[in-house]
Short mmCIF file of C-alpha atoms in Angstrom, two decimals:
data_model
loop_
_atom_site.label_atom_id
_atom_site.label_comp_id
_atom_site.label_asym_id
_atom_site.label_seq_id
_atom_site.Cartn_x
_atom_site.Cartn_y
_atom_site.Cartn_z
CA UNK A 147 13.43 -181.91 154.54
CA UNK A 148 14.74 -178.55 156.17
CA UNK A 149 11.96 -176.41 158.03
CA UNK A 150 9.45 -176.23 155.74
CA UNK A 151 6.99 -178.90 157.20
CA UNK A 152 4.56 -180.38 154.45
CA UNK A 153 1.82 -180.20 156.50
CA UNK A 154 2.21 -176.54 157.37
CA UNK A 155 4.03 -175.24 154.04
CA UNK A 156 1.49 -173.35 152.46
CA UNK A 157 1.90 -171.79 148.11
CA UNK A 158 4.24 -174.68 147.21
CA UNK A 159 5.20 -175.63 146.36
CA UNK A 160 20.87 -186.72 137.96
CA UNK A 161 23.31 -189.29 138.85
CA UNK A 162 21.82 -190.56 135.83
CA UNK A 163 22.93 -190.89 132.41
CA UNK A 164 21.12 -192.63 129.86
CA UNK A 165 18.39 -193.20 127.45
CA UNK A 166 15.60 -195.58 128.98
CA UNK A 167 15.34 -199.03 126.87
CA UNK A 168 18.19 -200.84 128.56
CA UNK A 169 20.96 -199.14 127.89
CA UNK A 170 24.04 -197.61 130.04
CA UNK A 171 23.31 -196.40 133.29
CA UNK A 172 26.34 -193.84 134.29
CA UNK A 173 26.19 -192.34 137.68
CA UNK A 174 27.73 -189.40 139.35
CA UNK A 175 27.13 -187.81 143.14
CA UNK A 176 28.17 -184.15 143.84
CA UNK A 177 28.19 -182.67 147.09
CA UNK A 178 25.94 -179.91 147.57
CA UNK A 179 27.91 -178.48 149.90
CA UNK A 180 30.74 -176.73 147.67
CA UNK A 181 30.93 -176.74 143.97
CA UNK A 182 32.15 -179.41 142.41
CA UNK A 183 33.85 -177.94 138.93
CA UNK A 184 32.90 -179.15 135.17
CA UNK A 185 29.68 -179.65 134.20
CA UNK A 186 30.17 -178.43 130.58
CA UNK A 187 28.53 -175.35 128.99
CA UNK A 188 25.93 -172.90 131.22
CA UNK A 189 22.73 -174.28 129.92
CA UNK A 190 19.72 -172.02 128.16
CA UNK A 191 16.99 -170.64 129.72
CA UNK A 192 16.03 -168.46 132.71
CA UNK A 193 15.93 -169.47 136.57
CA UNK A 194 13.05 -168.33 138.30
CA UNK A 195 13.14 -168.07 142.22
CA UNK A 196 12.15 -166.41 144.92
CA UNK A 197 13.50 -164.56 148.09
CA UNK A 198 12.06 -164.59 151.19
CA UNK A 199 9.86 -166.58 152.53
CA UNK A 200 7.42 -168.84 149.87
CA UNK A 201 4.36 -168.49 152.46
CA UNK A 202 4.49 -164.64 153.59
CA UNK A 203 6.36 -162.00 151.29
CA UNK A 204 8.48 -162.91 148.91
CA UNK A 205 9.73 -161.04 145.43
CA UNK A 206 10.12 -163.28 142.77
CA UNK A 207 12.59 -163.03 140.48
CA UNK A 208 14.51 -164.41 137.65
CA UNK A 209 18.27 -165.10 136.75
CA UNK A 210 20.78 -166.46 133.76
CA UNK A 211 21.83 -170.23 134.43
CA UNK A 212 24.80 -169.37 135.87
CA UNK A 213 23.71 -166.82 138.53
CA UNK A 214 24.51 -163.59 136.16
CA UNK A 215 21.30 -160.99 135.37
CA UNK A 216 19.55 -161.28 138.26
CA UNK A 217 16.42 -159.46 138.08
CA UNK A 218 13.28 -158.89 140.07
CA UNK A 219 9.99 -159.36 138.79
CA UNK A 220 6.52 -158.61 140.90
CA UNK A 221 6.19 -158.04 144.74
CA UNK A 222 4.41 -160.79 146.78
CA UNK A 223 4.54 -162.85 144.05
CA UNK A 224 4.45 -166.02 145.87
CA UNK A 225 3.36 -168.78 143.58
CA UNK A 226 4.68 -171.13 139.99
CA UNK A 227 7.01 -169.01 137.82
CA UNK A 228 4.54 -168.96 134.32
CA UNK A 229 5.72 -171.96 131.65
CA UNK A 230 4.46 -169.39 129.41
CA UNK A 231 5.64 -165.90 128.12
CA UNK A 232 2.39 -164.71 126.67
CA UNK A 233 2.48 -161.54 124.01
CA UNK A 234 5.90 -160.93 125.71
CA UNK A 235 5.28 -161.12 129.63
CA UNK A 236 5.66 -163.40 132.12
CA UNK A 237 3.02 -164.30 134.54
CA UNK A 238 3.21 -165.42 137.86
CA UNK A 239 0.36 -167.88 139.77
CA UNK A 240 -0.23 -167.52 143.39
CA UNK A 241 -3.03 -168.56 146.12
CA UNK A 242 -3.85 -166.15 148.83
CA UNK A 243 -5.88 -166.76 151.83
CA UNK A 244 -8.53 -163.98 151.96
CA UNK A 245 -8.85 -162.99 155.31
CA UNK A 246 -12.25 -161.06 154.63
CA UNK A 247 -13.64 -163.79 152.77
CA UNK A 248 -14.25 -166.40 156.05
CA UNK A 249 -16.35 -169.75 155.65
CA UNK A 250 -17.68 -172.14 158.22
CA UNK A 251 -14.98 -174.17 157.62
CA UNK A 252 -11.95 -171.49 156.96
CA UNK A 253 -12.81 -168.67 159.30
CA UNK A 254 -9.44 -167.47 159.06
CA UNK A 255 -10.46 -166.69 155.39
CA UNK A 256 -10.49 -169.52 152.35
CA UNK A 257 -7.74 -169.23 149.47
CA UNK A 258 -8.01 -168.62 146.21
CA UNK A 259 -5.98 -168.52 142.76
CA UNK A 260 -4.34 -164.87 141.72
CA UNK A 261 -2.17 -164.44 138.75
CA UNK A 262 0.16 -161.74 138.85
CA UNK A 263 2.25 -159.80 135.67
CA UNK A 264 5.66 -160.20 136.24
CA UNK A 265 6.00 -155.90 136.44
CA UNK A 266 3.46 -156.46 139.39
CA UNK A 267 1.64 -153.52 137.45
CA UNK A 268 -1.61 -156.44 136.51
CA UNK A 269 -2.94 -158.91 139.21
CA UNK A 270 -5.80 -161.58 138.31
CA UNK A 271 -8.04 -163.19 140.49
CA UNK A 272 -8.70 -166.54 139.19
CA UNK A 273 -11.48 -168.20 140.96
CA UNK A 274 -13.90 -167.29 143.61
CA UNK A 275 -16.00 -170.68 145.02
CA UNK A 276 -16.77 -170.18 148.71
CA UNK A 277 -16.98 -174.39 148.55
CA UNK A 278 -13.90 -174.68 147.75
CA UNK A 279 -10.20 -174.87 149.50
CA UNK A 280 -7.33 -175.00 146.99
CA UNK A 281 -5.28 -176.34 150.55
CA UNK A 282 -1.91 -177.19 149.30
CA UNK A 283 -1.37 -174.17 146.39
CA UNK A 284 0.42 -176.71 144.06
CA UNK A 285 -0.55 -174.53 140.76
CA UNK A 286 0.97 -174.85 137.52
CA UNK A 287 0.38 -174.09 133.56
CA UNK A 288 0.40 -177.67 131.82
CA UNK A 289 3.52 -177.81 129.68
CA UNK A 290 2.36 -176.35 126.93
CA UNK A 291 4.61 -173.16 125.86
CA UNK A 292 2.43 -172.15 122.61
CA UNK A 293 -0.96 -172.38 123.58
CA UNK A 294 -2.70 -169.07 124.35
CA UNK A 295 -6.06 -171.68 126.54
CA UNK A 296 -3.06 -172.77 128.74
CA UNK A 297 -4.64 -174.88 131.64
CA UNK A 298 -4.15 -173.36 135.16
CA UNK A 299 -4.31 -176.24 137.42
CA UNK A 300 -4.12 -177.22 141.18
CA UNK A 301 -4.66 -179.47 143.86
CA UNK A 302 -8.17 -178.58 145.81
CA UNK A 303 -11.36 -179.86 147.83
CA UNK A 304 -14.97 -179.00 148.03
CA UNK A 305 -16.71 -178.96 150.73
CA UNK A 306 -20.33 -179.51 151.51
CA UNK A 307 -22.75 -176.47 151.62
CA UNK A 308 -23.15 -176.65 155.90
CA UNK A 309 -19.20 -176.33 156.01
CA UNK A 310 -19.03 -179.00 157.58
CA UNK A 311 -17.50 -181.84 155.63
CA UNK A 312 -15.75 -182.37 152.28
CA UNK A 313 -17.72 -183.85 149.38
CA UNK A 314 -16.59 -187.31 149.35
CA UNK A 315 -14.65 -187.95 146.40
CA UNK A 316 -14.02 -184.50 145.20
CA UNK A 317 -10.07 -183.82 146.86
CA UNK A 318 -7.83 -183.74 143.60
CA UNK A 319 -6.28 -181.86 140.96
CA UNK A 320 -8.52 -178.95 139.40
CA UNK A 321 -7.82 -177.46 136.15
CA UNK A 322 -9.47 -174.36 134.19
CA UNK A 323 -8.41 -172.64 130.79
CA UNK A 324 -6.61 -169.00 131.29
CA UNK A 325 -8.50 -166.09 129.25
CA UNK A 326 -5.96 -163.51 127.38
CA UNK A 327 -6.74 -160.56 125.78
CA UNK A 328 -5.13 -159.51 122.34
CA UNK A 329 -2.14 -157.73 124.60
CA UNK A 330 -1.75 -160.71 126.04
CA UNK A 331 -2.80 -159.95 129.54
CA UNK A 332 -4.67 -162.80 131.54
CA UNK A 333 -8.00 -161.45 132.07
CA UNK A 334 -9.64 -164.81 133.67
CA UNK A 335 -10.64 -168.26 133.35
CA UNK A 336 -13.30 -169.87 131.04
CA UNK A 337 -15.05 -171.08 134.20
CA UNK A 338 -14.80 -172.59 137.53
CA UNK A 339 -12.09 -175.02 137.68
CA UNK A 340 -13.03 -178.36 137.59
CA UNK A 341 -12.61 -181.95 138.88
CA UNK A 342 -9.52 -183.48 136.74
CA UNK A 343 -8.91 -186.48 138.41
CA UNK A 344 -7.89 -187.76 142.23
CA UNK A 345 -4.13 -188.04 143.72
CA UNK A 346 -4.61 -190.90 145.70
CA UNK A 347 -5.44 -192.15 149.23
CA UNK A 348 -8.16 -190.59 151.12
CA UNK A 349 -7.73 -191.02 155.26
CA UNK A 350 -9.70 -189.35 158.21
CA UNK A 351 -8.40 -186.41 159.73
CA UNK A 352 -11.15 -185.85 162.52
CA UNK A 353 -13.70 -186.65 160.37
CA UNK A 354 -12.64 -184.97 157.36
CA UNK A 355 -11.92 -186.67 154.12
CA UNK A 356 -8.54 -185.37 152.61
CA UNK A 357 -6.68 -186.31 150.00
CA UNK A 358 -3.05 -187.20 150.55
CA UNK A 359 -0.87 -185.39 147.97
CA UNK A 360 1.02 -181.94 148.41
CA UNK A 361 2.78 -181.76 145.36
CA UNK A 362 2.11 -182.69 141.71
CA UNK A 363 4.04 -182.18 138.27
CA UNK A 364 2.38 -183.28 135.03
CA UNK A 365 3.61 -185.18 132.23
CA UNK A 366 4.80 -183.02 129.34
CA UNK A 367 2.13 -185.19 127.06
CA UNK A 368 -0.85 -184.25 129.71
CA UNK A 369 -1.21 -187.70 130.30
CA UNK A 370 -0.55 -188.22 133.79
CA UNK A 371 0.64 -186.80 136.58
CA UNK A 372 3.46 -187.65 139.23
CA UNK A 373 2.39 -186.49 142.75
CA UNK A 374 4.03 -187.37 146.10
CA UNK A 375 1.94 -188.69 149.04
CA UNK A 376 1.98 -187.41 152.76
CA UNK A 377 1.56 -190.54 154.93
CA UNK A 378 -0.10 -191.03 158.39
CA UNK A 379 0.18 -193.99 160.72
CA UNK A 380 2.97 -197.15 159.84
CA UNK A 381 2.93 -196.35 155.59
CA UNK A 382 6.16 -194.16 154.01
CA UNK A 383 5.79 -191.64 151.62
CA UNK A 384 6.09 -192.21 147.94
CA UNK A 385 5.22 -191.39 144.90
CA UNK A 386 2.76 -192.10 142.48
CA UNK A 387 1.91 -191.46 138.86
CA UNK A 388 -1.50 -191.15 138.00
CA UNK A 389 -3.15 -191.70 134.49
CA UNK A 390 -5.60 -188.54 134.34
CA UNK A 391 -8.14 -190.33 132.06
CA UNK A 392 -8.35 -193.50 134.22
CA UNK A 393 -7.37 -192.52 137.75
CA UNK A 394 -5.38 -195.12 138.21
CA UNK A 395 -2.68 -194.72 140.32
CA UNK A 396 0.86 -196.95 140.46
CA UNK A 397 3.29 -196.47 143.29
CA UNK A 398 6.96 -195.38 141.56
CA UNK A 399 9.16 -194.93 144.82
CA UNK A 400 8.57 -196.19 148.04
CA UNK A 401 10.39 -194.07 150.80
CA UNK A 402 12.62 -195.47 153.10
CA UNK A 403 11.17 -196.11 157.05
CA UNK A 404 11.27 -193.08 158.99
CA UNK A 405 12.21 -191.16 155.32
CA UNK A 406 10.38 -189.35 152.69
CA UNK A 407 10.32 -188.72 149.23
CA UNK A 408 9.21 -185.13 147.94
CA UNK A 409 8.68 -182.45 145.25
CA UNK A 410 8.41 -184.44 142.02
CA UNK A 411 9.16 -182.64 138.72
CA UNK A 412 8.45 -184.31 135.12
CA UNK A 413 11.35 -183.51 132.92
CA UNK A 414 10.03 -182.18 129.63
CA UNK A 415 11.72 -184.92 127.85
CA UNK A 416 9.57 -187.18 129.62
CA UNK A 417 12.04 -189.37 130.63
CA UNK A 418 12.72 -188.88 133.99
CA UNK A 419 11.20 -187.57 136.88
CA UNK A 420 13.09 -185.46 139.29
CA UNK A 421 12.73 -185.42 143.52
CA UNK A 422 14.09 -184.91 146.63
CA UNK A 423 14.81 -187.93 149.61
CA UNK A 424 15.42 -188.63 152.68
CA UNK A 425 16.65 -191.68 154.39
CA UNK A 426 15.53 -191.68 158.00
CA UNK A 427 19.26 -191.50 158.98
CA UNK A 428 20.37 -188.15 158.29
CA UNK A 429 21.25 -188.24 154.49
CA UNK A 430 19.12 -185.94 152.28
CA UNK A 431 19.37 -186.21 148.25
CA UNK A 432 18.11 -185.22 145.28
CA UNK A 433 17.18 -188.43 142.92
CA UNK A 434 15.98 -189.03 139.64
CA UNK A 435 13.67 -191.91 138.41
CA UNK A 436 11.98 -192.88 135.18
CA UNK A 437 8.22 -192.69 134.90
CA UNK A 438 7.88 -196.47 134.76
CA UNK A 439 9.87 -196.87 138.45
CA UNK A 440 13.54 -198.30 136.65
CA UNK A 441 16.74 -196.33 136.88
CA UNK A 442 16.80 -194.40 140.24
CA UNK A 443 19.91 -193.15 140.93
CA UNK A 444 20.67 -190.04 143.44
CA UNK A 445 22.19 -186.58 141.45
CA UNK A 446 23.31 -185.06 144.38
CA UNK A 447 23.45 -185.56 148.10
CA UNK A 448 24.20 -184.42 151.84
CA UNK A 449 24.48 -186.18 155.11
CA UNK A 450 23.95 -184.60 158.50
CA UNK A 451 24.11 -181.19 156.89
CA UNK A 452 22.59 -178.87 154.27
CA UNK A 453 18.84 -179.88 153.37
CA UNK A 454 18.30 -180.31 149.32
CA UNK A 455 14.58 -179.18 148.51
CA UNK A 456 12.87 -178.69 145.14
CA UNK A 457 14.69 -180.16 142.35
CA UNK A 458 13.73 -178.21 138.96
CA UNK A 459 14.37 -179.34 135.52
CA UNK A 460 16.27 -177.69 132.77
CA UNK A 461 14.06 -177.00 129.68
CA UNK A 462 16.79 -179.26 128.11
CA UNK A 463 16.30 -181.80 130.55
CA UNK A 464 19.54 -182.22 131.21
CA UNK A 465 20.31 -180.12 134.03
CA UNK A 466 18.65 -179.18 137.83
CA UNK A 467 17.95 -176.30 140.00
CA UNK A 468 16.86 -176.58 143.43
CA UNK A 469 17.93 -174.68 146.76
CA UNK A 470 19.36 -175.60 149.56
CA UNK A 471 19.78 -174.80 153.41
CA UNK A 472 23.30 -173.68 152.75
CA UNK A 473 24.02 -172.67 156.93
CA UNK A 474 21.92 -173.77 160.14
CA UNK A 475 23.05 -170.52 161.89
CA UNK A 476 22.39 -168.21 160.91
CA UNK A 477 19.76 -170.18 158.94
CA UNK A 478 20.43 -169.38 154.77
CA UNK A 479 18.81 -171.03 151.85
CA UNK A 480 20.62 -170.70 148.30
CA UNK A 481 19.15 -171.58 144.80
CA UNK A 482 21.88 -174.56 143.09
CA UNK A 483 22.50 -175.89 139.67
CA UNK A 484 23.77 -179.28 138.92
CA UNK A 485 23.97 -181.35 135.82
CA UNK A 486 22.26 -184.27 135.59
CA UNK A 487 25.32 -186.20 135.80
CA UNK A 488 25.95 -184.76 139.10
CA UNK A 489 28.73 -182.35 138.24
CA UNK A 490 29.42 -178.77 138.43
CA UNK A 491 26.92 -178.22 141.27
CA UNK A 492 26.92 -174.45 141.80
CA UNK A 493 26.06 -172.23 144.13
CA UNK A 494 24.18 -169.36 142.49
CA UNK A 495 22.35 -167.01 144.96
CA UNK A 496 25.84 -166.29 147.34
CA UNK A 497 25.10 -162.93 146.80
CA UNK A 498 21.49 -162.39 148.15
CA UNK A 499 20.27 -160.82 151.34
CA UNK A 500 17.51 -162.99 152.73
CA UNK A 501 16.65 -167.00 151.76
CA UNK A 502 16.32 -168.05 147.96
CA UNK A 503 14.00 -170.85 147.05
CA UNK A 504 13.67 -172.19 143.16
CA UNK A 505 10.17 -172.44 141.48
CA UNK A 506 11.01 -173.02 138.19
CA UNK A 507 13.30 -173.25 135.02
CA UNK A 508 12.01 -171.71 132.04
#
């Protein structure tokens, strides 16, 4: 799914129409390679990308639904647009690998969790544990826009104290409560983050026990969580939701052979769940699914062309950002909207210098 290998993607991070229960399922496919007209009203909210590259420098920034007010929020931000504006700011998580903090088992330097004011003026560091390797950087708030203990959470290992193995058992999702002041700055966490629940299969990667997720969205209920699963060896990728009180795990789509199935996002309706595909044969899409495996159907798609990356719901839940690979040469990634019918895909980010890639809509 374009350049950005999983494995090597470090800080990241519908044709359906219908209410689940068995009724009407209406579906639409857009090309994402030129707008396709309609899709009704702008919707509300704020789109929250960045530009540049995700895993070196990148400015993050922020823009009206339909591409107008474009504005630019903290340098180097690289990291989850905030779910919450807290005391009237926007905050911005991000991992960075500390180059002069080395360990037996990261002497390139281990990473940590920063958040970062949206002015740039205020930057946080969240957690310091030499055991442990947030590897992936798939941080979030949980969906909770009012709360002022918003959880920070994020997929992580810890490793024993020789550096030489993980602890078995321990590769999952973390979470910690943020710390505001009465300005409503972050200031901290509460504590160490710690052990939420694991994202599924563990295999050997000389010697090493790792867990097999990259990317993870939670249910707006803080239930469960939907993560997608790299895969080694004769299994495809697919995706999983996992109850957080349990741990138990149920696969919801199985990717094609020689495909993959990425970058799930919970809608905050909780109805569907958002991600992007590929079929092994050259045809990329972005799908939607509900959260109990029934009503797939692809919102948008491209075949032997554009990549589609990201998908991001509306806060309405009836809409979808995500960017995509717009030109091969020279290379050039744009941020999209498309309604989840599959209509009015739109090309917002035309006007940008350098490569655009979604993180969230707020």
């Amino acid at each position: 799914m374009e350049t950005r290998n999983k494995l090597s993607r470090v800080g990241w991070c519908v044709a359906l129409v219908a209410t689940l229960g068995g009724l009407t399922i209406s579906v639409g496919v857009a090309s994402a390679g030129k707008p396709s007209g309609g899709g009704g009203a702008v919707p509300a909210g704020t789109i929250y990308y960045v530009l540049g590259s995700p895993s070196v420098d990148a400015s993050a920034r922020g823009m009206n639904p339909d591409g107008t007010n474009k504005t630019q929020f903290a340098n180097r931000t690289r990291g989850t647009a905030s779910r919450l504006t807290h005391g009237g700011k926007r905050w911005f998580l991000h991992h960075e690998r500390l180059t002069a903090e080395p360990t037996n088992w990261a002497p390139a330097g281990r990473v940590e969790i920063f958040a970062v004011r949206e002015d740039g003026a205020v930057r946080v560091r969240l957690t310091n544990d030499p055991a442990m390797d947030y590897f992936h950087g798939s941080f979030d708030w949980a969906p909770d826009e009012s709360a002022s203990d918003v959880l920070v959470n994020g997929l992580a290992r810890r490793w024993s104290a020789d550096g030489a193995t993980v602890v078995p058992g321990s590769s999952g999702v973390y979470g910690a409560r943020l710390r505001f002041d009465e300005a409503g700055n972050v200031i901290g966490l509460d504590a160490q983050p710690a052990f939420l629940v694991a994202v599924g299969v563990t295999y050997a990667y000389y010697g090493q026990e790792l867990a097999d997720a990259d990317i993870y969205s939670w249910s707006p209920d803080l239930t469960r969580i939907v993560a997608d699963h790299l895969s080694f060896g004769t299994a495809s990728p697919d995706l999983r939701v996992i109850d957080v009180s349990t741990g138990v795990a149920t696969t919801l789509v199985q990717a094609a052979p020689g495909g993959s199935v990425d970058n799930p996002d919970w809608s905050p309706d909780g109805s569907r769940i958002a991600f992007e595909s590929a079929d092994g044969r050259g045809t990329e899409a972005i799908e939607v699914v509900s959260p109990t495996g029934g009503g797939r159907a692809i919102v948008t798609k491209q075949r032997s062309g554009p990549s589609l990356n990201e998908p991001k719901w509306s806060p309405d839940s009836a809409h979808l950002a995500y960017d995509s690979m717009v030109n091969t040469s020279p290379y050039a990634v744009d941020v999209w909207r498309v309604s989840a019918s599959g209509s009015g895909a739109t090309n917002l980010t035309t006007d940008t210098s350098a490569n655009a890639y979604v993180l969230a809509w707020r």
